[in-house]
Amino acid sequence: GRKLEILEQDPLILQTVNSIVELSRFKLGTIANNLTQLLEGVSQNTTAITAIISDLPAEVLQSQLFILKILSACTTHHWKFYRGTLQKELDALSKNSPETSPTSPTVNNEIPSVTNDQQPAPPTSNYNGNARRFRPPRSWDDPPQLEEALATYILNVLSKFLHLMANHDDSIPSSGPASVGATADIISEIYKNAGRVIFYISASNWSVVFSRIRNRISHLAAAGDNLAETAELRLLEVSDLNSIRLSMVLQELCDSISTLRKPAQMVMATVLRKAIWNWIEVFPAEFVTLCQTQRRMGGNPERLFEICNTLVANNFPNSCKAFWPLQTMLLILCPDLLFSAAMHDKTSNTNRKTQNQFLERLKNALRNNTRGQRGLADIAAICYVDICKASTYVNYSDSSTLRSIVPDIEDELKSKLFNPACPFPNENRVDHRLMTDCLTALFRLNPRKTQESLISLCLQDNAPSAFKLVLVKSCNSIASEENRLPWNLQFSSMRPILAGPFRKLFQDIMSNGDKPVWNRYKAEKTEIILNLLRLYRTDPKLAIVVESQDHSKDNQSIILAINDCLNDPNVAIRTAAAETLLEFHNVELIELWGSPDNKMQLFWPI
């Protein structure tokens, strides 16, 4: 068959797909049923779901991805149309409705686009950082229910791709860098698009998804061996969990997690932590309200915290990697208990003493970074990065307990993750993500201090390539999500510091990318280029030089360097370069290419 990238560029195919997506406004059930049958047929004649990753036929994976992309586009478009219709009806009923919060998913009728990290795309806002005007929105509207038989059928077929991703994760050596091959990229895209569809199903037919999760937990509890299949627990990672649904999950696990075998407990702990983060990121206003009211999340998270504490004690330190991060998130769901623990409230309540001890254990583990204790220090770093991230969702004027914890461990966390002599620890993708989350959170919490310490460190010429990649990724995240919460600073405040060094970094890689210094870090080089292009597309003024006397030549140089990316063998880089150049040709930006005297003379040579 034809390669996927060629197929997706075929005008006739594009027209057909667009017609199917447009028709999904009114006929989603019929379209979803037929696409799922087609997907099942493609998968039936292979062992792709259970095979070793390296043995999977490329044509099968590409066919599955193509169908899943269409199906996910249809569900997203249908939901967007449905919510747009409801919004019009609401506007017609009351033109004087309250303003919508910047965290409300109803702004611009955007549906969250779940990535392989399960982070929804943030809605836009025009609040411009006015935190005082922030107010929690009403919950967004779930899409119309599909027929239960159809929802169950789609879930049965798509659940197989959770197994595929689990097999892929198991095939990556824990001590080495993650695979960056074509097969790994396709599997990641398959999981992302399958996750989008499951996200829709969980919103439209939550009872179907929750029933499947409960059945899997019951099966695992009854299993007599450690090899029982746990991949379906990943349904929680890709589900649309609001506070009510998350409470149901927490309550279910309070009653069942102790009955699971240890391997299943570890998987469940990892998945539940991600599910809690999905709730915070998709429904930030619910989390803000929880913190402001100092009330606990429903579902008894404090009880689940105690159960996890017992499980850790019975298998210390092997279980810390899975349970400490989960316990951290469960404690965040209990703002009153977190306050008592952080303030060292000396109470006779045994549970509160346990939470005090947990925070002390984390702090001691992070500070005790000796060779024998380094594993626990790594886990503690993950927990504190979660606390830093969660702190950014709380207004600085709310006197949040979360924000009060950060200064006590900030310096230790920086020295742990950003040590130039020993980049943490193997420069693989997981560590890049942790470092990126840390840098992003610390900048949002204390921009000036972070600029003076971490950002200046990452911009040094002799800084490890991992640090430069982390900085670019962090800036990408800040720029793309700056309007999500009104108290976050504008990315434009970073332009004077970053514009020059980033242009130099980009042009250095483009002109010296074949030299030994970059050949050792090919994966980092590719990711830096890709993320810089995406950053320039989000904030073109970061690339356009306006401060120098002869900025026309500088602008010509950077635009031509981006143009060279159109010949890159990596399709993602070519696509990002094309989108960035298109953005640069915005009329307002063309005005900035050169001085008023020579802008037309500069435009035509470029």
PDB file of C-alpha atoms in Angstrom, residues 339-525:
ATOM      1  CA  PHE A 339      -2.270  22.355  55.376  1.00  0.00           C
ATOM      2  CA  SER A 340      -1.972  20.477  58.670  1.00  0.00           C
ATOM      3  CA  ALA A 341       0.906  18.369  57.385  1.00  0.00           C
ATOM      4  CA  ALA A 342       2.801  21.304  55.877  1.00  0.00           C
ATOM      5  CA  MET A 343       2.347  23.420  59.021  1.00  0.00           C
ATOM      6  CA  HIS A 344       3.544  20.508  61.200  1.00  0.00           C
ATOM      7  CA  ASP A 345       0.267  20.472  63.084  1.00  0.00           C
ATOM      8  CA  LYS A 346       0.982  18.392  66.192  1.00  0.00           C
ATOM      9  CA  THR A 347      -2.272  16.566  66.595  1.00  0.00           C
ATOM     10  CA  SER A 348      -3.212  13.337  68.231  1.00  0.00           C
ATOM     11  CA  ASN A 349      -4.969  12.232  65.060  1.00  0.00           C
ATOM     12  CA  THR A 350      -2.987   9.242  63.774  1.00  0.00           C
ATOM     13  CA  ASN A 351      -3.895   9.904  60.147  1.00  0.00           C
ATOM     14  CA  ARG A 352      -2.553  13.442  60.280  1.00  0.00           C
ATOM     15  CA  LYS A 353       0.658  12.222  61.871  1.00  0.00           C
ATOM     16  CA  THR A 354       1.034   9.851  58.924  1.00  0.00           C
ATOM     17  CA  GLN A 355       0.697  12.726  56.478  1.00  0.00           C
ATOM     18  CA  ASN A 356       3.224  14.808  58.436  1.00  0.00           C
ATOM     19  CA  GLN A 357       5.641  11.900  58.326  1.00  0.00           C
ATOM     20  CA  PHE A 358       5.093  11.454  54.597  1.00  0.00           C
ATOM     21  CA  LEU A 359       6.099  15.038  53.795  1.00  0.00           C
ATOM     22  CA  GLU A 360       9.123  14.756  56.082  1.00  0.00           C
ATOM     23  CA  ARG A 361      10.083  11.511  54.350  1.00  0.00           C
ATOM     24  CA  LEU A 362       9.917  13.201  50.952  1.00  0.00           C
ATOM     25  CA  LYS A 363      12.024  16.139  52.114  1.00  0.00           C
ATOM     26  CA  ASN A 364      14.675  13.898  53.665  1.00  0.00           C
ATOM     27  CA  ALA A 365      14.800  11.686  50.568  1.00  0.00           C
ATOM     28  CA  LEU A 366      15.346  14.670  48.259  1.00  0.00           C
ATOM     29  CA  ARG A 367      18.141  16.052  50.431  1.00  0.00           C
ATOM     30  CA  ASN A 368      19.822  12.687  50.964  1.00  0.00           C
ATOM     31  CA  ASN A 369      21.100  12.319  47.389  1.00  0.00           C
ATOM     32  CA  THR A 370      23.895   9.884  48.218  1.00  0.00           C
ATOM     33  CA  ARG A 371      24.628   6.910  45.996  1.00  0.00           C
ATOM     34  CA  GLY A 372      22.712   4.417  48.123  1.00  0.00           C
ATOM     35  CA  GLN A 373      19.660   6.675  48.424  1.00  0.00           C
ATOM     36  CA  ARG A 374      19.635   8.161  44.918  1.00  0.00           C
ATOM     37  CA  GLY A 375      16.635   6.111  43.836  1.00  0.00           C
ATOM     38  CA  LEU A 376      14.459   7.564  46.597  1.00  0.00           C
ATOM     39  CA  ALA A 377      15.773  11.058  45.800  1.00  0.00           C
ATOM     40  CA  ASP A 378      14.652  10.615  42.182  1.00  0.00           C
ATOM     41  CA  ILE A 379      11.163   9.607  43.337  1.00  0.00           C
ATOM     42  CA  ALA A 380      10.977  12.528  45.764  1.00  0.00           C
ATOM     43  CA  ALA A 381      11.906  14.868  42.899  1.00  0.00           C
ATOM     44  CA  ILE A 382       8.929  13.575  40.904  1.00  0.00           C
ATOM     45  CA  CYS A 383       6.643  14.217  43.877  1.00  0.00           C
ATOM     46  CA  TYR A 384       7.885  17.759  44.412  1.00  0.00           C
ATOM     47  CA  VAL A 385       7.594  18.601  40.720  1.00  0.00           C
ATOM     48  CA  ASP A 386       3.947  17.524  40.986  1.00  0.00           C
ATOM     49  CA  ILE A 387       3.525  19.897  43.936  1.00  0.00           C
ATOM     50  CA  CYS A 388       5.162  22.724  41.970  1.00  0.00           C
ATOM     51  CA  LYS A 389       2.906  22.075  38.964  1.00  0.00           C
ATOM     52  CA  ALA A 390      -0.227  21.947  41.104  1.00  0.00           C
ATOM     53  CA  SER A 391       0.812  25.217  42.774  1.00  0.00           C
ATOM     54  CA  THR A 392       0.634  27.043  39.446  1.00  0.00           C
ATOM     55  CA  TYR A 393      -3.105  26.330  39.277  1.00  0.00           C
ATOM     56  CA  VAL A 394      -3.669  28.328  42.470  1.00  0.00           C
ATOM     57  CA  ASN A 395      -3.805  32.117  42.564  1.00  0.00           C
ATOM     58  CA  TYR A 396      -0.815  33.657  44.343  1.00  0.00           C
ATOM     59  CA  SER A 397      -3.223  35.790  46.410  1.00  0.00           C
ATOM     60  CA  ASP A 398      -5.012  32.745  47.846  1.00  0.00           C
ATOM     61  CA  SER A 399      -2.257  31.951  50.401  1.00  0.00           C
ATOM     62  CA  SER A 400      -2.244  28.362  49.217  1.00  0.00           C
ATOM     63  CA  THR A 401      -0.515  25.634  51.205  1.00  0.00           C
ATOM     64  CA  LEU A 402       0.814  24.261  47.931  1.00  0.00           C
ATOM     65  CA  ARG A 403       2.701  27.468  47.206  1.00  0.00           C
ATOM     66  CA  SER A 404       4.113  27.575  50.741  1.00  0.00           C
ATOM     67  CA  ILE A 405       5.771  24.161  50.317  1.00  0.00           C
ATOM     68  CA  VAL A 406       7.781  25.090  47.219  1.00  0.00           C
ATOM     69  CA  PRO A 407      10.345  27.530  48.724  1.00  0.00           C
ATOM     70  CA  ASP A 408      11.499  24.933  51.260  1.00  0.00           C
ATOM     71  CA  ILE A 409      12.647  22.500  48.579  1.00  0.00           C
ATOM     72  CA  GLU A 410      13.211  24.727  45.545  1.00  0.00           C
ATOM     73  CA  ASP A 411      17.007  24.884  45.770  1.00  0.00           C
ATOM     74  CA  GLU A 412      17.383  21.137  46.375  1.00  0.00           C
ATOM     75  CA  LEU A 413      15.074  20.399  43.446  1.00  0.00           C
ATOM     76  CA  LYS A 414      17.069  22.638  41.115  1.00  0.00           C
ATOM     77  CA  SER A 415      20.390  21.094  42.105  1.00  0.00           C
ATOM     78  CA  LYS A 416      18.919  17.617  41.711  1.00  0.00           C
ATOM     79  CA  LEU A 417      17.443  18.077  38.242  1.00  0.00           C
ATOM     80  CA  PHE A 418      19.727  20.730  36.747  1.00  0.00           C
ATOM     81  CA  ASN A 419      23.232  19.610  37.621  1.00  0.00           C
ATOM     82  CA  PRO A 420      25.503  20.372  34.607  1.00  0.00           C
ATOM     83  CA  ALA A 421      28.031  17.803  35.788  1.00  0.00           C
ATOM     84  CA  CYS A 422      25.389  15.067  35.840  1.00  0.00           C
ATOM     85  CA  PRO A 423      22.257  15.758  33.754  1.00  0.00           C
ATOM     86  CA  PHE A 424      19.411  13.915  35.434  1.00  0.00           C
ATOM     87  CA  PRO A 425      20.084  11.032  35.069  1.00  0.00           C
ATOM     88  CA  ASN A 426      20.247   9.428  31.591  1.00  0.00           C
ATOM     89  CA  GLU A 427      18.939  12.215  29.352  1.00  0.00           C
ATOM     90  CA  ASN A 428      15.976  10.132  28.214  1.00  0.00           C
ATOM     91  CA  ARG A 429      12.516  11.351  27.329  1.00  0.00           C
ATOM     92  CA  VAL A 430      11.009  10.689  30.745  1.00  0.00           C
ATOM     93  CA  ASP A 431      13.658  12.827  32.435  1.00  0.00           C
ATOM     94  CA  HIS A 432      13.264  15.568  29.826  1.00  0.00           C
ATOM     95  CA  ARG A 433       9.560  15.695  30.637  1.00  0.00           C
ATOM     96  CA  LEU A 434      10.203  15.942  34.379  1.00  0.00           C
ATOM     97  CA  MET A 435      12.799  18.687  33.929  1.00  0.00           C
ATOM     98  CA  THR A 436      10.482  20.552  31.555  1.00  0.00           C
ATOM     99  CA  ASP A 437       7.594  20.371  34.011  1.00  0.00           C
ATOM    100  CA  CYS A 438       9.870  21.615  36.784  1.00  0.00           C
ATOM    101  CA  LEU A 439      11.251  24.566  34.818  1.00  0.00           C
ATOM    102  CA  THR A 440       7.791  25.543  33.562  1.00  0.00           C
ATOM    103  CA  ALA A 441       6.274  25.421  37.041  1.00  0.00           C
ATOM    104  CA  LEU A 442       9.100  27.324  38.724  1.00  0.00           C
ATOM    105  CA  PHE A 443       8.951  30.063  36.097  1.00  0.00           C
ATOM    106  CA  ARG A 444       5.223  30.497  36.630  1.00  0.00           C
ATOM    107  CA  LEU A 445       5.709  30.605  40.396  1.00  0.00           C
ATOM    108  CA  ASN A 446       8.723  32.933  40.482  1.00  0.00           C
ATOM    109  CA  PRO A 447       9.684  34.276  37.028  1.00  0.00           C
ATOM    110  CA  ARG A 448      12.511  36.588  38.083  1.00  0.00           C
ATOM    111  CA  LYS A 449      14.294  34.051  40.282  1.00  0.00           C
ATOM    112  CA  THR A 450      13.946  31.329  37.651  1.00  0.00           C
ATOM    113  CA  GLN A 451      15.321  33.604  34.929  1.00  0.00           C
ATOM    114  CA  GLU A 452      18.362  34.420  37.040  1.00  0.00           C
ATOM    115  CA  SER A 453      19.110  30.827  38.015  1.00  0.00           C
ATOM    116  CA  LEU A 454      17.771  28.095  35.725  1.00  0.00           C
ATOM    117  CA  ILE A 455      17.155  29.923  32.451  1.00  0.00           C
ATOM    118  CA  SER A 456      20.577  31.575  32.466  1.00  0.00           C
ATOM    119  CA  LEU A 457      22.121  28.174  33.213  1.00  0.00           C
ATOM    120  CA  CYS A 458      20.359  26.516  30.276  1.00  0.00           C
ATOM    121  CA  LEU A 459      21.393  29.331  27.901  1.00  0.00           C
ATOM    122  CA  GLN A 460      25.121  28.928  28.519  1.00  0.00           C
ATOM    123  CA  ASP A 461      27.093  27.814  25.452  1.00  0.00           C
ATOM    124  CA  ASN A 462      28.542  24.820  27.314  1.00  0.00           C
ATOM    125  CA  ALA A 463      25.219  23.748  28.826  1.00  0.00           C
ATOM    126  CA  PRO A 464      24.251  20.113  28.113  1.00  0.00           C
ATOM    127  CA  SER A 465      22.046  19.652  25.061  1.00  0.00           C
ATOM    128  CA  ALA A 466      19.420  18.180  27.390  1.00  0.00           C
ATOM    129  CA  PHE A 467      19.187  21.512  29.227  1.00  0.00           C
ATOM    130  CA  LYS A 468      18.716  23.437  25.981  1.00  0.00           C
ATOM    131  CA  LEU A 469      16.001  21.044  24.862  1.00  0.00           C
ATOM    132  CA  VAL A 470      14.243  21.337  28.222  1.00  0.00           C
ATOM    133  CA  LEU A 471      14.331  25.143  28.044  1.00  0.00           C
ATOM    134  CA  VAL A 472      12.857  25.209  24.536  1.00  0.00           C
ATOM    135  CA  LYS A 473      10.117  22.726  25.501  1.00  0.00           C
ATOM    136  CA  SER A 474       9.328  24.707  28.622  1.00  0.00           C
ATOM    137  CA  CYS A 475       9.038  27.960  26.664  1.00  0.00           C
ATOM    138  CA  ASN A 476       6.801  26.185  24.165  1.00  0.00           C
ATOM    139  CA  SER A 477       4.506  25.106  26.975  1.00  0.00           C
ATOM    140  CA  ILE A 478       4.438  28.567  28.569  1.00  0.00           C
ATOM    141  CA  ALA A 479       3.752  30.326  25.255  1.00  0.00           C
ATOM    142  CA  SER A 480       0.960  27.974  24.188  1.00  0.00           C
ATOM    143  CA  GLU A 481      -0.820  27.987  27.569  1.00  0.00           C
ATOM    144  CA  GLU A 482      -0.182  31.511  28.825  1.00  0.00           C
ATOM    145  CA  ASN A 483      -3.865  32.511  28.796  1.00  0.00           C
ATOM    146  CA  ARG A 484      -5.153  29.384  30.456  1.00  0.00           C
ATOM    147  CA  LEU A 485      -5.080  30.814  33.977  1.00  0.00           C
ATOM    148  CA  PRO A 486      -5.353  34.576  34.465  1.00  0.00           C
ATOM    149  CA  TRP A 487      -2.519  34.873  36.988  1.00  0.00           C
ATOM    150  CA  ASN A 488       0.095  33.360  34.666  1.00  0.00           C
ATOM    151  CA  LEU A 489       2.516  35.914  33.224  1.00  0.00           C
ATOM    152  CA  GLN A 490       2.615  36.648  29.516  1.00  0.00           C
ATOM    153  CA  PHE A 491       5.360  34.897  27.552  1.00  0.00           C
ATOM    154  CA  SER A 492       6.189  38.204  25.886  1.00  0.00           C
ATOM    155  CA  SER A 493       8.011  39.191  29.080  1.00  0.00           C
ATOM    156  CA  MET A 494      10.646  36.571  28.244  1.00  0.00           C
ATOM    157  CA  ARG A 495      11.364  37.768  24.702  1.00  0.00           C
ATOM    158  CA  PRO A 496      14.221  40.166  25.565  1.00  0.00           C
ATOM    159  CA  ILE A 497      16.065  37.359  27.347  1.00  0.00           C
ATOM    160  CA  LEU A 498      15.366  34.487  24.957  1.00  0.00           C
ATOM    161  CA  ALA A 499      15.084  35.935  21.456  1.00  0.00           C
ATOM    162  CA  GLY A 500      18.797  36.339  20.725  1.00  0.00           C
ATOM    163  CA  PRO A 501      20.028  33.073  22.314  1.00  0.00           C
ATOM    164  CA  PHE A 502      17.260  31.051  20.631  1.00  0.00           C
ATOM    165  CA  ARG A 503      18.037  32.491  17.184  1.00  0.00           C
ATOM    166  CA  LYS A 504      21.710  31.704  17.770  1.00  0.00           C
ATOM    167  CA  LEU A 505      20.869  28.143  18.895  1.00  0.00           C
ATOM    168  CA  PHE A 506      18.632  27.531  15.882  1.00  0.00           C
ATOM    169  CA  GLN A 507      21.138  28.834  13.352  1.00  0.00           C
ATOM    170  CA  ASP A 508      23.988  26.990  15.059  1.00  0.00           C
ATOM    171  CA  ILE A 509      22.184  23.663  14.718  1.00  0.00           C
ATOM    172  CA  MET A 510      21.165  24.375  11.132  1.00  0.00           C
ATOM    173  CA  SER A 511      24.708  25.340  10.078  1.00  0.00           C
ATOM    174  CA  ASN A 512      26.703  22.965  12.298  1.00  0.00           C
ATOM    175  CA  GLY A 513      24.257  20.103  12.757  1.00  0.00           C
ATOM    176  CA  ASP A 514      26.571  17.597  11.076  1.00  0.00           C
ATOM    177  CA  LYS A 515      29.509  18.322  13.371  1.00  0.00           C
ATOM    178  CA  PRO A 516      30.500  15.768  16.044  1.00  0.00           C
ATOM    179  CA  VAL A 517      29.216  17.951  18.885  1.00  0.00           C
ATOM    180  CA  TRP A 518      25.643  17.484  17.569  1.00  0.00           C
ATOM    181  CA  ASN A 519      26.050  14.018  16.042  1.00  0.00           C
ATOM    182  CA  ARG A 520      26.271  12.610  19.561  1.00  0.00           C
ATOM    183  CA  TYR A 521      22.841  14.021  20.331  1.00  0.00           C
ATOM    184  CA  LYS A 522      20.836  13.460  17.151  1.00  0.00           C
ATOM    185  CA  ALA A 523      17.565  12.924  19.004  1.00  0.00           C
ATOM    186  CA  GLU A 524      18.024  16.142  21.017  1.00  0.00           C
ATOM    187  CA  LYS A 525      18.989  18.044  17.861  1.00  0.00           C
TER     188      LYS A 525
END
